[in-house]
Coordinates of C-alpha atoms in Angstrom, one line a residue:
M1 CA 73.0 35.8 169.5
D2 CA 76.6 36.8 170.1
S3 CA 79.5 36.0 167.8
S4 CA 80.8 33.1 169.9
M5 CA 77.4 31.4 169.7
S6 CA 77.4 32.0 165.9
S7 CA 80.8 30.3 165.5
S8 CA 79.8 27.3 167.5
G9 CA 76.6 27.2 165.5
Q10 CA 78.6 26.9 162.4
A11 CA 80.5 24.0 163.9
L12 CA 77.2 22.3 164.7
L13 CA 76.1 22.7 161.1
L14 CA 79.2 21.0 159.8
I15 CA 78.5 18.0 161.9
R16 CA 74.7 17.8 161.5
N17 CA 74.3 18.8 157.9
P18 CA 77.6 18.3 155.9
V19 CA 75.8 19.0 152.6
R20 CA 72.8 21.2 151.8
S21 CA 72.4 20.4 148.1
P22 CA 70.0 17.7 146.8
L23 CA 71.6 14.3 146.6
I24 CA 72.6 12.6 143.4
L25 CA 70.8 9.3 143.5
A26 CA 71.7 6.1 141.8
S27 CA 68.2 5.1 141.1
G28 CA 65.3 7.5 141.3
N29 CA 65.3 9.0 144.8
L30 CA 66.8 6.1 146.6
R31 CA 70.3 4.8 146.9
N32 CA 70.0 1.1 147.2
I33 CA 71.9 -0.8 149.9
S34 CA 72.3 -4.5 149.5
P35 CA 71.4 -5.8 153.0
K36 CA 74.0 -8.1 154.4
K37 CA 73.5 -10.2 157.5
V38 CA 76.6 -9.5 159.5
E39 CA 77.5 -10.3 163.1
V40 CA 79.4 -7.8 165.2
G41 CA 83.0 -8.8 165.1
S42 CA 85.9 -8.1 167.5
Q43 CA 85.7 -4.5 168.7
R44 CA 89.4 -4.0 168.2
K45 CA 90.1 -6.1 165.2
L46 CA 90.6 -4.4 161.8
A47 CA 88.1 -5.6 159.2
T48 CA 89.4 -7.5 156.2
S49 CA 87.9 -5.0 153.8
I50 CA 88.1 -1.2 153.5
P51 CA 86.2 1.3 151.5
A52 CA 87.3 2.1 148.0
P53 CA 87.3 5.7 146.7
P54 CA 83.8 6.8 145.7
S55 CA 83.0 6.1 142.1
S56 CA 81.5 8.5 139.6
T57 CA 78.0 7.3 140.5
N58 CA 78.6 8.8 144.0
S59 CA 77.4 5.6 145.7
T60 CA 76.3 5.9 149.3
V61 CA 77.9 2.5 150.2
P62 CA 81.6 2.2 150.8
Q63 CA 82.8 -0.3 148.3
P64 CA 84.9 -3.0 150.1
I65 CA 88.0 -4.3 148.4
K66 CA 89.5 -7.7 149.3
I67 CA 92.9 -7.9 151.0
D68 CA 94.7 -8.9 147.8
G69 CA 98.2 -7.6 148.6
T70 CA 98.1 -4.7 146.1
V71 CA 100.0 -1.5 146.9
E72 CA 96.7 0.5 147.1
T73 CA 95.2 -2.0 149.5
R74 CA 98.2 -2.0 151.8
R75 CA 98.3 1.8 151.7
M76 CA 94.7 2.1 152.8
L77 CA 95.2 -0.5 155.5
L78 CA 98.2 1.4 156.8
M79 CA 96.2 4.6 156.8
A80 CA 93.3 3.0 158.7
N81 CA 95.8 1.8 161.4
V82 CA 97.4 5.3 161.6
F83 CA 94.0 7.0 161.9
R84 CA 93.0 4.7 164.7
S85 CA 96.2 5.3 166.6
V86 CA 95.8 9.0 166.3
D87 CA 92.3 8.7 167.6
E88 CA 93.6 6.9 170.6
L89 CA 96.3 9.5 171.2
I90 CA 93.7 12.3 171.1
H91 CA 91.7 10.5 173.8
K92 CA 94.7 9.8 175.9
Y93 CA 96.4 13.2 175.8
L94 CA 93.8 15.9 174.7
D95 CA 90.5 14.8 176.1
L96 CA 89.4 16.4 179.3
P97 CA 88.4 14.0 182.1
L98 CA 85.3 12.2 180.9
R99 CA 82.1 13.3 182.6
P100 CA 79.8 10.4 183.6
S101 CA 77.4 11.4 180.8
I102 CA 80.1 10.8 178.1
D103 CA 82.1 8.0 179.8
P104 CA 81.5 4.8 177.8
E105 CA 82.3 2.6 180.7
H106 CA 79.3 4.3 182.5
V107 CA 77.0 4.9 179.6
L108 CA 77.3 1.5 178.1
S109 CA 76.9 -0.5 181.4
G110 CA 74.2 -3.0 182.1
N111 CA 71.4 -3.2 179.7
F112 CA 72.6 -0.1 177.8
A113 CA 75.4 -2.3 176.4
P114 CA 75.2 -3.2 172.7
V115 CA 74.2 -6.7 171.4
H116 CA 74.9 -8.7 168.3
E117 CA 72.5 -8.9 165.4
L118 CA 69.9 -11.7 165.6
A119 CA 68.1 -13.4 162.7
P120 CA 64.4 -14.1 163.2
T121 CA 64.2 -16.4 166.2
E122 CA 61.1 -18.0 167.9
C123 CA 60.0 -16.5 171.3
E124 CA 58.6 -18.5 174.1
V125 CA 55.2 -17.4 175.6
I126 CA 55.8 -17.8 179.4
R127 CA 52.6 -16.2 180.6
G128 CA 49.1 -15.9 179.3
S129 CA 48.5 -16.0 175.5
I130 CA 48.9 -13.6 172.6
P131 CA 45.5 -12.2 171.6
T132 CA 44.3 -13.8 168.4
W133 CA 43.6 -10.4 166.8
L134 CA 47.1 -9.2 167.4
D135 CA 48.9 -9.6 164.1
G136 CA 51.8 -7.5 162.8
A137 CA 55.3 -6.3 163.8
Y138 CA 56.5 -4.1 166.6
I139 CA 59.7 -2.3 165.7
R140 CA 61.7 -0.3 168.2
N141 CA 64.8 1.8 167.4
G142 CA 67.8 2.6 169.6
P143 CA 71.5 3.1 169.8
N144 CA 73.8 0.1 169.6
P145 CA 77.4 1.0 168.8
Q146 CA 79.1 -1.7 166.7
F147 CA 82.5 -0.7 168.2
H148 CA 83.5 0.2 171.7
P149 CA 84.2 3.9 171.7
A150 CA 87.9 4.9 171.9
G151 CA 86.9 8.2 173.6
P152 CA 83.8 10.0 174.8
Y153 CA 80.4 8.6 174.1
H154 CA 76.9 9.9 174.9
L155 CA 73.7 7.9 175.5
F156 CA 72.1 9.5 172.4
E157 CA 74.9 8.2 170.1
G158 CA 75.5 4.7 168.7
D159 CA 74.5 3.0 165.5
G160 CA 70.8 2.5 165.1
M161 CA 69.5 -1.0 165.7
L162 CA 66.0 -2.1 165.0
H163 CA 64.5 -4.7 167.3
L164 CA 61.5 -6.2 165.6
I165 CA 59.0 -8.8 167.0
R166 CA 56.8 -10.3 164.3
I167 CA 53.5 -11.6 165.8
S168 CA 51.1 -13.9 163.9
G169 CA 48.8 -16.7 164.8
G170 CA 49.6 -16.5 168.5
K171 CA 53.3 -16.9 167.9
A172 CA 56.2 -14.5 167.7
K173 CA 59.7 -14.1 166.3
L174 CA 62.4 -11.6 167.4
C175 CA 65.1 -10.2 165.1
S176 CA 67.7 -7.4 165.8
R177 CA 69.3 -5.7 162.8
Y178 CA 71.5 -2.6 162.3
V179 CA 70.3 0.2 160.2
Q180 CA 72.9 0.0 157.5
T181 CA 73.7 3.7 157.3
H182 CA 76.7 5.1 155.4
K183 CA 78.3 5.7 158.8
Y184 CA 77.7 2.1 159.9
L185 CA 79.1 0.6 156.7
A186 CA 82.1 2.9 156.5
E187 CA 83.1 2.0 160.1
R188 CA 82.4 -1.7 159.6
A189 CA 84.8 -1.6 156.6
A190 CA 87.4 0.3 158.5
G191 CA 87.1 -1.9 161.6
S192 CA 86.8 1.0 164.0
P193 CA 84.9 4.3 164.6
V194 CA 85.5 6.8 161.8
I195 CA 83.0 9.6 162.1
P196 CA 83.0 11.9 165.2
N197 CA 80.1 11.7 167.5
F198 CA 77.8 14.8 167.7
Y199 CA 77.1 15.1 171.4
S200 CA 80.4 13.9 172.9
S201 CA 83.2 15.0 170.5
F202 CA 83.2 18.5 171.9
N203 CA 85.1 17.5 175.0
G204 CA 87.4 20.5 175.1
I205 CA 88.6 22.6 172.1
P206 CA 92.0 20.8 171.5
A207 CA 90.4 17.4 171.4
A208 CA 87.4 18.6 169.3
A209 CA 89.7 20.4 166.8
M210 CA 91.9 17.4 166.4
R211 CA 88.8 15.1 165.8
V212 CA 87.6 17.5 163.1
I213 CA 91.0 17.4 161.4
L214 CA 91.2 13.6 161.8
A215 CA 87.7 13.2 160.3
S216 CA 88.7 15.4 157.4
A217 CA 91.8 13.3 156.8
R218 CA 89.7 10.2 156.8
A219 CA 87.3 11.7 154.3
L220 CA 90.2 12.7 152.0
A221 CA 91.6 9.2 152.3
C222 CA 88.2 7.9 151.0
H223 CA 87.3 6.1 154.3
Y224 CA 83.9 7.8 154.1
N225 CA 82.1 10.4 152.1
P226 CA 80.4 13.2 154.1
A227 CA 78.1 13.9 151.2
N228 CA 76.4 10.5 151.9
G229 CA 75.5 11.4 155.4
I230 CA 77.0 10.8 158.8
G231 CA 73.8 10.1 160.8
M232 CA 73.0 7.0 162.8
A233 CA 69.2 6.6 162.2
N234 CA 68.9 5.5 165.9
T235 CA 65.9 7.4 167.2
G236 CA 62.6 6.4 165.7
V237 CA 60.6 4.5 163.1
A238 CA 57.8 6.1 160.9
R239 CA 55.4 5.1 158.2
I240 CA 55.4 7.8 155.5
G241 CA 53.3 7.2 152.4
H242 CA 53.7 3.5 151.5
G243 CA 57.2 3.4 153.0
L244 CA 58.8 2.5 156.3
Y245 CA 61.7 4.5 157.6
A246 CA 64.3 4.5 160.4
L247 CA 64.9 8.1 161.6
G248 CA 67.5 10.2 163.3
E249 CA 67.5 13.9 163.2
S250 CA 71.1 14.2 162.1
D251 CA 70.5 12.7 158.6
L252 CA 68.0 11.9 156.0
P253 CA 65.6 9.0 156.6
Y254 CA 66.7 5.4 155.8
A255 CA 64.1 3.3 154.1
I256 CA 63.7 -0.2 155.6
R257 CA 61.7 -3.3 154.6
V258 CA 60.1 -6.0 156.7
T259 CA 60.4 -9.4 155.0
G260 CA 58.0 -12.2 154.9
D261 CA 59.9 -14.2 157.5
G262 CA 59.9 -11.4 160.0
D263 CA 63.4 -10.0 159.2
V264 CA 64.1 -6.3 158.6
E265 CA 66.4 -5.0 155.9
T266 CA 67.8 -1.6 155.1
V267 CA 66.9 -0.4 151.6
G268 CA 68.7 2.9 151.4
R269 CA 69.0 6.6 152.2
F270 CA 65.9 8.5 151.1
D271 CA 65.4 12.1 150.1
F272 CA 61.8 12.2 148.6
N273 CA 62.9 12.7 144.9
G274 CA 65.5 15.2 145.8
A275 CA 63.0 17.4 147.8
L276 CA 64.7 16.8 151.1
S277 CA 68.3 18.2 151.2
Q278 CA 68.8 18.1 154.9
S279 CA 67.9 16.0 157.9
M280 CA 64.4 15.9 159.4
T281 CA 62.8 15.3 162.8
A282 CA 62.6 11.7 164.1
H283 CA 59.0 12.5 165.2
P284 CA 56.9 13.2 162.1
K285 CA 53.2 13.2 162.7
L286 CA 50.9 10.9 160.7
D287 CA 47.2 12.0 160.4
A288 CA 45.3 8.8 160.3
D289 CA 42.3 10.5 158.7
T290 CA 44.1 12.0 155.7
G291 CA 47.3 10.0 155.4
E292 CA 49.4 13.2 155.4
V293 CA 52.6 13.4 157.4
F294 CA 53.8 16.6 158.9
A295 CA 57.5 17.2 159.8
F296 CA 60.2 19.8 160.3
Q297 CA 64.0 20.2 160.2
Y298 CA 66.1 22.5 162.4
N299 CA 69.5 23.9 161.7
A300 CA 72.3 25.9 163.3
L301 CA 72.1 28.6 160.6
H302 CA 69.2 30.6 159.4
P303 CA 66.5 29.5 158.8
F304 CA 66.8 27.7 162.1
L305 CA 63.4 25.9 161.7
T306 CA 61.6 24.7 158.6
Y307 CA 58.2 23.1 158.4
F308 CA 56.9 20.9 155.6
R309 CA 54.2 18.3 154.7
I310 CA 54.3 15.0 152.9
D311 CA 51.3 13.9 151.0
P312 CA 49.7 10.4 151.4
D313 CA 51.6 9.2 148.2
G314 CA 54.9 10.2 149.7
T315 CA 55.4 13.5 147.8
K316 CA 57.0 16.2 149.9
T317 CA 55.4 19.6 149.6
H318 CA 57.2 23.0 149.7
E319 CA 59.0 24.1 152.8
V320 CA 58.0 26.9 155.1
P321 CA 61.1 28.5 156.7
I322 CA 60.3 30.1 160.1
S323 CA 62.1 33.5 159.7
S324 CA 60.7 34.8 163.0
L325 CA 63.0 32.5 164.9
T326 CA 66.1 34.6 165.5
R327 CA 68.5 32.1 167.0
P328 CA 69.0 28.3 166.9
S329 CA 67.1 26.2 169.3
F330 CA 66.8 22.4 170.0
F331 CA 63.6 21.2 168.4
H332 CA 63.2 17.4 168.9
D333 CA 59.4 17.0 168.7
F334 CA 56.3 19.1 167.9
A335 CA 52.5 18.6 167.8
V336 CA 49.8 19.1 165.2
T337 CA 46.0 19.6 165.4
K338 CA 43.6 19.6 162.5
K339 CA 44.3 23.3 162.0
Y340 CA 47.8 24.1 163.4
A341 CA 51.3 23.0 164.0
I342 CA 52.8 23.8 167.5
F343 CA 56.5 24.1 168.2
C344 CA 58.3 24.7 171.5
D345 CA 61.3 27.1 171.4
S346 CA 62.8 25.7 174.6
Q347 CA 65.8 26.7 176.7
L348 CA 67.9 24.0 175.0
G349 CA 70.3 25.3 172.4
I350 CA 73.9 25.6 171.5
N351 CA 76.2 26.5 174.4
S352 CA 78.4 29.6 174.3
F353 CA 81.9 29.3 172.8
K354 CA 83.3 30.1 176.3
K355 CA 81.4 27.2 177.9
I356 CA 82.5 24.8 175.1
I357 CA 86.2 25.9 175.6
Q358 CA 85.8 25.1 179.3
G359 CA 84.8 21.5 178.5
G360 CA 81.1 21.9 178.4
P361 CA 78.9 20.1 175.9
L362 CA 78.0 21.5 172.5
V363 CA 74.3 21.6 173.4
G364 CA 73.1 23.0 176.7
A365 CA 70.4 25.1 178.4
D366 CA 70.1 28.9 178.6
L367 CA 68.1 29.3 181.8
S368 CA 67.8 33.1 181.2
K369 CA 65.7 32.4 178.1
V370 CA 61.9 32.5 178.3
P371 CA 60.5 29.4 176.5
R372 CA 57.9 30.0 173.8
L373 CA 55.2 28.1 171.9
G374 CA 54.9 28.8 168.2
V375 CA 51.6 28.3 166.4
L376 CA 51.5 28.0 162.6
P377 CA 48.5 27.2 160.4
R378 CA 48.8 23.6 159.4
Y379 CA 48.6 24.3 155.7
A380 CA 50.5 27.6 155.8
A381 CA 52.1 28.8 152.6
D382 CA 54.6 30.9 154.5
D383 CA 55.3 31.9 158.1
S384 CA 53.4 35.2 157.9
E385 CA 50.8 33.9 160.3
M386 CA 53.3 32.3 162.8
R387 CA 52.5 33.5 166.4
W388 CA 54.7 33.1 169.4
F389 CA 53.4 32.8 173.0
D390 CA 55.7 33.1 176.1
V391 CA 55.4 30.1 178.5
P392 CA 57.9 30.7 181.3
G393 CA 59.2 27.5 182.7
F394 CA 57.7 25.2 180.0
N395 CA 60.2 23.1 178.1
M396 CA 58.7 20.4 175.9
V397 CA 61.0 17.7 174.5
H398 CA 58.2 15.3 173.5
S399 CA 54.5 15.9 172.9
V400 CA 51.6 13.7 173.8
N401 CA 48.8 15.2 171.6
A402 CA 47.1 18.5 170.7
W403 CA 43.7 19.5 169.5
D404 CA 41.5 22.4 168.6
E405 CA 38.6 23.7 170.7
E406 CA 37.0 26.0 168.2
E407 CA 34.1 27.3 170.4
A408 CA 36.7 28.7 172.9
N409 CA 39.1 29.6 170.1
E410 CA 41.8 27.6 171.9
I411 CA 44.4 25.1 171.2
V412 CA 45.0 22.4 173.8
L413 CA 48.5 20.9 174.0
V414 CA 49.3 17.9 176.3
A415 CA 53.0 17.3 176.8
P416 CA 55.7 16.5 179.4
N417 CA 57.4 19.6 180.8
A418 CA 61.1 19.0 181.5
Q419 CA 61.2 21.0 184.7
S420 CA 65.0 20.8 185.2
I421 CA 65.9 21.2 181.5
G422 CA 69.5 22.2 182.4
H423 CA 70.2 18.5 183.2
A424 CA 68.6 17.1 180.0
L425 CA 71.9 16.0 178.3
E426 CA 74.0 15.5 181.4
R427 CA 71.8 14.1 184.2
L428 CA 68.5 12.7 182.8
D429 CA 67.8 11.4 186.3
L430 CA 67.4 15.0 187.5
V431 CA 65.0 16.2 184.8
N432 CA 61.8 15.0 186.5
P433 CA 59.2 15.8 183.7
S434 CA 55.5 16.1 184.5
I435 CA 52.8 16.1 182.0
E436 CA 51.0 19.4 181.6
K437 CA 47.8 20.5 179.8
V438 CA 48.4 23.8 178.1
R439 CA 45.6 26.0 176.7
I440 CA 46.5 28.7 174.1
N441 CA 43.7 31.2 173.6
L442 CA 44.2 32.5 170.1
K443 CA 41.9 35.5 170.6
T444 CA 43.3 36.9 173.8
G445 CA 46.8 35.4 173.7
N446 CA 46.4 34.1 177.3
I447 CA 48.1 30.8 178.3
S448 CA 46.8 28.5 181.1
R449 CA 48.7 25.5 182.3
N450 CA 47.7 22.6 184.6
T451 CA 49.8 19.7 185.7
I452 CA 47.8 16.4 185.2
S453 CA 50.4 13.8 186.2
P454 CA 52.9 13.0 188.9
S455 CA 56.6 13.8 188.2
N456 CA 58.9 11.6 186.2
L457 CA 56.6 10.7 183.3
E458 CA 57.8 10.7 179.7
F459 CA 57.8 8.6 176.6
S460 CA 54.0 8.6 176.0
A461 CA 51.6 7.0 173.6
I462 CA 48.0 7.5 172.5
N463 CA 45.7 5.7 170.1
P464 CA 47.2 6.8 166.8
S465 CA 43.7 7.4 165.3
Y466 CA 43.3 10.3 167.7
L467 CA 46.5 12.2 166.8
G468 CA 45.5 15.9 166.3
K469 CA 42.0 15.3 167.7
K470 CA 40.6 15.5 171.2
N471 CA 41.3 12.3 173.0
T472 CA 40.6 10.9 176.5
Y473 CA 43.5 8.6 177.2
A474 CA 47.2 8.7 177.2
Y475 CA 49.8 6.3 178.4
A476 CA 53.2 7.3 179.7
A477 CA 56.4 5.6 181.1
I478 CA 57.4 6.1 184.8
G479 CA 61.0 7.0 185.3
D480 CA 63.0 5.3 188.1
P481 CA 64.4 7.9 187.4
L482 CA 65.0 8.3 183.7
P483 CA 66.4 6.9 181.6
K484 CA 65.3 3.7 183.3
I485 CA 61.6 3.0 183.3
K486 CA 59.9 1.1 186.1
G487 CA 56.3 1.0 184.9
M488 CA 53.6 2.9 183.0
V489 CA 50.4 4.8 183.8
K490 CA 47.2 5.5 182.0
L491 CA 46.0 9.1 182.1
D492 CA 42.5 10.6 181.5
V493 CA 43.5 13.9 179.9
T494 CA 40.0 15.4 179.6
G495 CA 40.2 17.3 182.9
D496 CA 42.7 19.8 184.3
E497 CA 43.7 17.9 187.5
E498 CA 45.9 14.9 188.1
A499 CA 44.3 12.1 186.2
V500 CA 46.0 8.7 186.7
V501 CA 43.4 6.1 186.0
G502 CA 45.6 3.0 185.5
R503 CA 49.0 1.8 186.5
R504 CA 51.4 -1.1 185.9
M505 CA 54.7 -1.5 187.8
Y506 CA 57.2 -4.0 186.4
G507 CA 58.6 -5.2 189.7
E508 CA 62.0 -5.1 191.5
G509 CA 64.9 -5.0 189.0
C510 CA 62.7 -4.9 185.9
F511 CA 62.7 -2.0 183.5
G512 CA 60.8 -1.3 180.3
G513 CA 60.5 1.1 177.5
E514 CA 58.1 3.4 175.8
P515 CA 54.6 2.1 175.6
C516 CA 53.1 1.5 172.1
F517 CA 49.3 1.4 171.7
V518 CA 47.8 -1.1 169.2
A519 CA 44.1 -0.8 168.5
R520 CA 42.0 -4.0 168.2
D521 CA 40.3 -2.7 165.0
P522 CA 41.3 0.8 163.9
C523 CA 38.7 0.6 161.1
D524 CA 35.8 0.2 163.5
P525 CA 34.1 3.6 163.9
D526 CA 32.3 2.4 167.0
A527 CA 35.4 1.1 168.8
K528 CA 36.3 2.6 172.2
E529 CA 39.4 4.7 172.2
D530 CA 41.2 2.3 174.6
D531 CA 40.0 -0.9 173.0
G532 CA 43.4 -2.4 172.3
C533 CA 46.6 -3.4 173.9
L534 CA 50.0 -1.8 175.0
V535 CA 53.2 -3.5 174.0
T536 CA 56.8 -2.8 175.2
Y537 CA 60.1 -4.6 175.8
L538 CA 61.1 -5.4 179.4
H539 CA 64.4 -6.3 180.9
D540 CA 65.0 -8.2 184.2
E541 CA 68.4 -7.0 185.5
S542 CA 68.5 -9.7 188.1
T543 CA 68.5 -12.5 185.5
G544 CA 69.8 -10.7 182.5
E545 CA 66.8 -11.8 180.4
S546 CA 64.6 -9.6 178.2
R547 CA 60.9 -10.1 177.7
F548 CA 58.0 -8.7 175.6
L549 CA 54.8 -7.6 177.3
V550 CA 51.3 -7.4 175.9
M551 CA 48.9 -5.5 178.2
D552 CA 45.2 -4.7 178.2
A553 CA 44.9 -1.0 177.6
K554 CA 41.4 -0.8 179.0
S555 CA 42.0 -2.3 182.4
A556 CA 42.9 -0.3 185.5
N557 CA 46.0 -2.3 186.3
L558 CA 47.0 -2.6 182.6
E559 CA 46.6 -6.4 182.9
V560 CA 49.3 -8.5 181.3
L561 CA 47.7 -10.6 178.5
A562 CA 50.9 -12.2 177.4
E563 CA 54.6 -12.2 178.4
L564 CA 57.2 -13.6 176.0
K565 CA 60.7 -14.6 176.9
L566 CA 63.1 -13.2 174.2
P567 CA 65.9 -15.3 172.7
Q568 CA 68.3 -12.4 173.1
R569 CA 68.7 -9.4 175.4
V570 CA 67.1 -6.2 174.0
P571 CA 68.9 -3.1 175.3
Y572 CA 67.0 0.0 176.5
G573 CA 66.2 2.2 173.6
F574 CA 64.0 5.0 172.2
H575 CA 60.9 5.0 170.0
G576 CA 59.0 2.5 167.9
L577 CA 55.7 1.7 166.3
F578 CA 53.4 -1.2 165.4
I579 CA 52.7 -2.1 161.8
R580 CA 49.6 -4.2 161.3
G581 CA 49.9 -7.5 159.4
S582 CA 47.6 -6.2 156.7
D583 CA 49.9 -3.3 156.1
L584 CA 53.0 -5.6 156.0
G585 CA 51.3 -7.5 153.2
Q586 CA 51.0 -4.4 151.1
P587 CA 53.9 -3.3 148.8
Q588 CA 56.3 -1.2 150.7
K589 CA 57.1 1.4 148.0
N590 CA 60.2 2.9 149.5

């Protein structure tokens, strides 16, 4: 990697991982946040409270002080107004013309626009009926900025909001709540954005440099504390040990709790008893057979990739730095089998300093690079057995599943291939991913690849009980093109040819999200793999209404079993999961 790449990599580190040392926690390994039910206020109005200087306990929550007329309060209010004015001047005079991918007027249009929080509210069943066996909560994460951006904004940015639908006894309630991250609370207290966005702030060197200086000034003025994290927790939701977490790969996990009345609360920022000092992937892998969770973190400085495991009781094991990776790459997801962990060193990475100066994004594609798949033993003590296999033209952003075929000494990986990876962060509509089946022969080193789906398939799901094991069925969203989703397909992944065996289109002007598979009875050893349902949110752009679909996962047309009219619009978002009612009834020890 050249020196210009190295310097831009250091800039990336400052934004993604502002502190590398273990956190000082107020209570055990969790900094408690007292959940507050707040509605989004005026996007331009200054809040009536501002954060006080961090106390000696290093609390993660900005401590609001009332507007009581004291000199200190007036000083901090004045500084908040000054900082906001400087931010507006940076955008007006230093920002390069906004590309569509970072223009908030474009990015936040239609059903990508944010919504207010919503307390648990009854949903109306307008078609069919909810299966009697379906009991639990579907939680989906996604970006929902609490303030309209003053400058550039990317689709992947925005405060995390959890949209939870609690189903029980044939009825359902919807609630929408912000993940109360340090960033969210600091900006709510300041009444405007405070912390620079990761993807969009590098809109030319002058503007980027001034935003770094402004962010530093805000930190010195105690408007936020970088040591408490700057992430948005807007990407996924995961069950780890006995806890439930909202995830974003720019920060530590945030523990959340589902209440008895179907609400969701933020508990606090979590670091596994001081064992996790940096961010982690938003796509950890839960082995349903063992209860173990496998995860990784990537960085702009060496080691660029680190793998680790979390035991069923929530204890994080030692880390395995991957020293054979010689330059930073963009690792969003990975795959695990019963014996191995598989990583894709794709063409996505940090752009050259020259390209950033010219107004390009911080993260981009190096099309001269040959993508590789890295295979590491699942329980490796170090990276001495890490093997890399060249796979020209294969760029995996998300995985579907992977398994071992021991007789052939092969690993089988099923994943979408982002064929036009150069457009991944700028023009998602041009990426056109197709799902491929990749065989890695560990004896010969040979790689074989077969496309098993039409183009424009992403955001997949399987029966969670089959993660890491050979499965038959996968479900994937159909782009219209991406990021909008016009339907979903059911795939038979056992063969090496195109294998669509089921399809559901949502209809004109209707767009959905990632499918989520819910097994009828995951404890039944004789149950069919596809014996269950698929759930997802749906939005009708012609009426402005959002709905919730429950579909039969076994049927060829993915028959709609129930359709619910939601009391509030649910914006398009990212990833989620279903928590069974029996699990919600257990203590959530996070």
